[in-house]
């Protein structure tokens, strides 16, 4: 018998990683990079002083539009803009998102440059709990018992921290609620990360540019008064905003949501560590107690999410196993004139008619 010519894919060489594994590894790397950059950004804002928080914010909004505009130009992704303009409701939601993220950005910059890094990090620690609470109150979502326990523990943490601070942790609560509102609005808009940032900064651009021109006319702008290095740093606010978002987008399409859910805690962990170890902010016992309750609530929330995801996967696999299997395709009969040696084997016919799906 003649050896049949191979039509199946060649086996992977020993030690050569599969394409799916490479993609997953790249997604994990991008996710770690995104959340690490978000976590280390408190090191950047103090470099922009003596510019005030409002001037830094205006530069961030202005230069972010420039950077994402270049990214979209390179990717040639502009079709979404026309569709968005023709949909007034979505455009109104983008405007709301732009307003809410303006508050979030401005407050965060002010917090870092006024020695409230630890309190700002708390805002992003409790953000998942606030998001769940908003889901219950606004979307009438139903919680599992462990989720209720996590929310209750988070509320207890806020009360303990209010006692420690002598007042409610307003900065943390404002950051958490503004970012949770931003996430809720973005969910309804349903735009990609880069596209969404482009739309939001396009709305922010004119007010931000007008504010910068007003500062310049009053002689209060630091963009030209503090030298070229300072001007470059202010322009880099656009890069600092856009690059982590691009990395996050690359991660979101390559790794499971459960992995992203765990990675999101990197940012506040880095921010908290910087506040305590680098900026030397005070951490009296009552603050440690409050943060401990927050971390307990997040542990409960994460454990419940992972357990639920595992149960859902098992249920899906069980349902898939119960589905009737499709009959194997019957190879076409060889013609009478064809010899046995020239007839292709059934495995080759199957591959030719039903190629394996590509990842």
mmCIF file with all atom_site columns, C-alpha atoms in Angstrom, residues 14 23 59 84 141-142 158 163 179 182 189 204 214 217 231 267 295 306 334 352:
data_model
loop_
_atom_site.group_PDB
_atom_site.id
_atom_site.type_symbol
_atom_site.label_atom_id
_atom_site.label_alt_id
_atom_site.label_comp_id
_atom_site.label_asym_id
_atom_site.label_entity_id
_atom_site.label_seq_id
_atom_site.pdbx_PDB_ins_code
_atom_site.Cartn_x
_atom_site.Cartn_y
_atom_site.Cartn_z
_atom_site.occupancy
_atom_site.B_iso_or_equiv
_atom_site.pdbx_formal_charge
_atom_site.auth_seq_id
_atom_site.auth_comp_id
_atom_site.auth_asym_id
_atom_site.auth_atom_id
_atom_site.pdbx_PDB_model_num
ATOM 1  C CA . UNK A 1 14  ? 7.902   19.019 21.985 1.00 0.00 ? 14  UNK A CA 1
ATOM 2  C CA . UNK A 1 23  ? -2.683  33.969 23.850 1.00 0.00 ? 23  UNK A CA 1
ATOM 3  C CA . UNK A 1 59  ? -4.375  68.381 30.729 1.00 0.00 ? 59  UNK A CA 1
ATOM 4  C CA . UNK A 1 84  ? -22.970 56.948 18.178 1.00 0.00 ? 84  UNK A CA 1
ATOM 5  C CA . UNK A 1 141 ? -30.605 42.055 41.238 1.00 0.00 ? 141 UNK A CA 1
ATOM 6  C CA . UNK A 1 142 ? -30.840 39.209 43.739 1.00 0.00 ? 142 UNK A CA 1
ATOM 7  C CA . UNK A 1 158 ? -17.154 51.820 56.634 1.00 0.00 ? 158 UNK A CA 1
ATOM 8  C CA . UNK A 1 163 ? -15.020 56.100 63.810 1.00 0.00 ? 163 UNK A CA 1
ATOM 9  C CA . UNK A 1 179 ? -16.535 54.700 39.576 1.00 0.00 ? 179 UNK A CA 1
ATOM 10 C CA . UNK A 1 182 ? -19.338 55.079 35.605 1.00 0.00 ? 182 UNK A CA 1
ATOM 11 C CA . UNK A 1 189 ? -23.487 52.379 26.339 1.00 0.00 ? 189 UNK A CA 1
ATOM 12 C CA . UNK A 1 204 ? -14.431 66.757 27.900 1.00 0.00 ? 204 UNK A CA 1
ATOM 13 C CA . UNK A 1 214 ? -8.298  80.764 30.769 1.00 0.00 ? 214 UNK A CA 1
ATOM 14 C CA . UNK A 1 217 ? -4.668  84.286 30.086 1.00 0.00 ? 217 UNK A CA 1
ATOM 15 C CA . UNK A 1 231 ? 5.316   70.551 29.923 1.00 0.00 ? 231 UNK A CA 1
ATOM 16 C CA . UNK A 1 267 ? -4.332  48.330 41.763 1.00 0.00 ? 267 UNK A CA 1
ATOM 17 C CA . UNK A 1 295 ? -10.368 42.618 52.907 1.00 0.00 ? 295 UNK A CA 1
ATOM 18 C CA . UNK A 1 306 ? -15.029 31.498 41.958 1.00 0.00 ? 306 UNK A CA 1
ATOM 19 C CA . UNK A 1 334 ? -14.755 4.624  -3.979 1.00 0.00 ? 334 UNK A CA 1
ATOM 20 C CA . UNK A 1 352 ? -11.222 17.514 4.712  1.00 0.00 ? 352 UNK A CA 1
#
